[in-house]
Coordinates of C-alpha atoms in Angstrom, one line a residue:
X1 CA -81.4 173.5 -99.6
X2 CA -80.1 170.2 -99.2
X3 CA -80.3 170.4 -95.3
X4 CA -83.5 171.3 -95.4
X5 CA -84.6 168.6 -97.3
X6 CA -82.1 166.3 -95.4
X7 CA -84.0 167.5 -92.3
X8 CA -87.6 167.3 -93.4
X9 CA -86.7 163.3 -94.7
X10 CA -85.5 162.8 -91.0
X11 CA -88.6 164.1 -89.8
X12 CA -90.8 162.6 -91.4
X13 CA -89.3 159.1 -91.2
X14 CA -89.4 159.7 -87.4
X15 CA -92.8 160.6 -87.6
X16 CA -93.6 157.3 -89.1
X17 CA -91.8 155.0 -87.4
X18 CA -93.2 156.6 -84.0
X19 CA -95.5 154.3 -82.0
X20 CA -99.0 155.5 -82.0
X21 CA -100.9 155.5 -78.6
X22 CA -101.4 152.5 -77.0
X23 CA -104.7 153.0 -75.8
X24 CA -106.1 153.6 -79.4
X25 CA -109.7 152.4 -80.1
X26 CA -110.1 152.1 -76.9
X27 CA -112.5 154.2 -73.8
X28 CA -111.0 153.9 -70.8
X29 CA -112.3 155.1 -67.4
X30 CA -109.8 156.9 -65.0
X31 CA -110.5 157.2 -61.6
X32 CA -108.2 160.0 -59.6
X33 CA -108.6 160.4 -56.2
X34 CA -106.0 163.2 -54.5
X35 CA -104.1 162.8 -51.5
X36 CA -102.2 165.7 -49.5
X37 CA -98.8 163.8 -47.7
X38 CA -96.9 166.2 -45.2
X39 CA -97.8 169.1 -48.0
X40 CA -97.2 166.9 -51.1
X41 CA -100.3 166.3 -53.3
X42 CA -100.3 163.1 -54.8
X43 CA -102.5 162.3 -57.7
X44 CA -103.6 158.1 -57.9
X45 CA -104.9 157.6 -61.1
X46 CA -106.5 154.4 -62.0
X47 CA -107.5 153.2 -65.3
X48 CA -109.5 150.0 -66.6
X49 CA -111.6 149.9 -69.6
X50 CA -115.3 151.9 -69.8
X51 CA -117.0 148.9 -71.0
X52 CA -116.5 147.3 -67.1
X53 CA -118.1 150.5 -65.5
X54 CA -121.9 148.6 -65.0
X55 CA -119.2 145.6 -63.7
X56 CA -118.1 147.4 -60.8
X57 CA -119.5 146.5 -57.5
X58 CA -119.0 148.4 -54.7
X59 CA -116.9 151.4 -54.4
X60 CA -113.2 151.7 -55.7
X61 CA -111.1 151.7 -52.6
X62 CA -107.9 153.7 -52.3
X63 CA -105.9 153.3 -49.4
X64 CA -103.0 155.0 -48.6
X65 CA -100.4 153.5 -46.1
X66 CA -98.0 156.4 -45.0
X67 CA -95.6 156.3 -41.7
X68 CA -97.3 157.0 -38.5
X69 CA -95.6 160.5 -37.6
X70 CA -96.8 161.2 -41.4
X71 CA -99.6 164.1 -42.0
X72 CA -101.9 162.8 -44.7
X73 CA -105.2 163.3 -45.9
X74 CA -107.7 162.8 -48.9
X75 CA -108.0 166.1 -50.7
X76 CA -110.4 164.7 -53.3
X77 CA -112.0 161.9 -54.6
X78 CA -113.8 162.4 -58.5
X79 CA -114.8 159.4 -60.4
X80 CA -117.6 158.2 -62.7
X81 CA -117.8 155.3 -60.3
X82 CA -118.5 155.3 -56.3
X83 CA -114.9 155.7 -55.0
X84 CA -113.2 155.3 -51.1
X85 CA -110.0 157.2 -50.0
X86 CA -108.6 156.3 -46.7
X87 CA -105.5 157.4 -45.0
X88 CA -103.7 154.3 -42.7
X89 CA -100.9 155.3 -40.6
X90 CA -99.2 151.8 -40.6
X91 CA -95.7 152.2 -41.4
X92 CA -92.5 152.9 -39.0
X93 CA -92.1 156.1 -37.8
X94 CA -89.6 157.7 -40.2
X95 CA -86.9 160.7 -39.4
X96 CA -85.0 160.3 -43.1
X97 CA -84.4 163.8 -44.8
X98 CA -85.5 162.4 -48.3
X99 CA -87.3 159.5 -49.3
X100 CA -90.2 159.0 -47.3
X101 CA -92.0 155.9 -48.1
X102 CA -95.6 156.0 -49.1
X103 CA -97.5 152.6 -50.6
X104 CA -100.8 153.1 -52.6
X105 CA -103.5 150.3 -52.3
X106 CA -106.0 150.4 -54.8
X107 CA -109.1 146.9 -55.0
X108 CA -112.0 147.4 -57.5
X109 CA -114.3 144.8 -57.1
X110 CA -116.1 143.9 -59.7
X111 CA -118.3 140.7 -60.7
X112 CA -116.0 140.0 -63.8
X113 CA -112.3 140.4 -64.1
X114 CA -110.3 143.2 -66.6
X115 CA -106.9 144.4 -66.4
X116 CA -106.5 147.7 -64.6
X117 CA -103.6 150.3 -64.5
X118 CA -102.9 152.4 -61.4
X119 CA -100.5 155.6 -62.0
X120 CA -99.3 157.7 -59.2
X121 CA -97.8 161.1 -59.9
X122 CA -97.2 164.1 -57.5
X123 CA -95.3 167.2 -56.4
X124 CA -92.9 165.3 -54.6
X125 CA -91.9 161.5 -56.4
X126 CA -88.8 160.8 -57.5
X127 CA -90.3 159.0 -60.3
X128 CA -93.7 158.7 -61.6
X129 CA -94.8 155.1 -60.4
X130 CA -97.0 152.6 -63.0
X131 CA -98.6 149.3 -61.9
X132 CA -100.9 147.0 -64.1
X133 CA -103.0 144.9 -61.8
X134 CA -106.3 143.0 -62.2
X135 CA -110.0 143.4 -60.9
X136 CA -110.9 141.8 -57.6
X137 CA -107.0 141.9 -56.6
X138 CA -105.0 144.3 -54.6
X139 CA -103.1 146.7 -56.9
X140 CA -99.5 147.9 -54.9
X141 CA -97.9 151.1 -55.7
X142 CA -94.6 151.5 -53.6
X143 CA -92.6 154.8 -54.0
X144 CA -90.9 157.5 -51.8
X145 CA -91.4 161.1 -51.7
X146 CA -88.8 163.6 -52.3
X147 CA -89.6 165.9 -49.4
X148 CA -90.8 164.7 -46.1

């Protein structure tokens, strides 16, 4: 009986002292436009808060910049907002077995200036990349791909 209640003290002081969510109190708007890279999809996820949506001028632009003997396309592009995906084969050719580089560009334009956060997960990332940028700026998501 004592474990028990040993255990259920631990748990709930963990419990406590947890963080609660950081986006709390807060509505944000996520834009997630999908991109397919030599048979990897890659999810670009980019978040700012809902009260900027009537801010936003012009599309969201999402440019991916792969290697040029890379085959990439935009699988989809959802958003409460008008949204741009292109696909720019500008980087070296690359012959690597793992690790094939991919940057993400992402620029919302908008007539005031908020903080943004861009996320990019997929099938194939080492590790899921996260990158707080500004409105009216470039956002740059650098990260390399598992599986060419």
């Amino acid at each position: 009986m004592r474990r028990f209640g040993f255990l259920l003290a631990c748990a709930l002081l963990v419990t406590m002292l947890s963080p609660g969510k950081a986006d709390a109190g807060f509505e944000w708007c996520s834009e997630d436009p999908t991109f397919l890279v030599n048979g990897n999809l890659v999810d670009v996820s980019t978040m700012f808060p809902a009260t900027y949506v009537e801010h936003i001028k012009g599309p969201v632009v999402f440019e991916l910049l792969v290697p040029s003997n890379t085959i990439a396309l935009v699988v989809s592009l959802p958003g409460r907002v008008p949204l741009v995906g292109k696909v720019s084969k500008t980087l070296p050719r690359w012959w690597g077995l793992i690790g094939l580089p991919v940057i993400v560009r992402v620029t919302v334009n908008a007539t005031t200036s908020f903080e943004t956060r861009t996320r990019v997960t997929g099938t194939g990332l080492f590790l899921t990349t996260s990158v707080n940028g500004q409105s009216n700026q470039v956002t740059t998501a650098s990260y390399r791909l598992l599986l060419p």
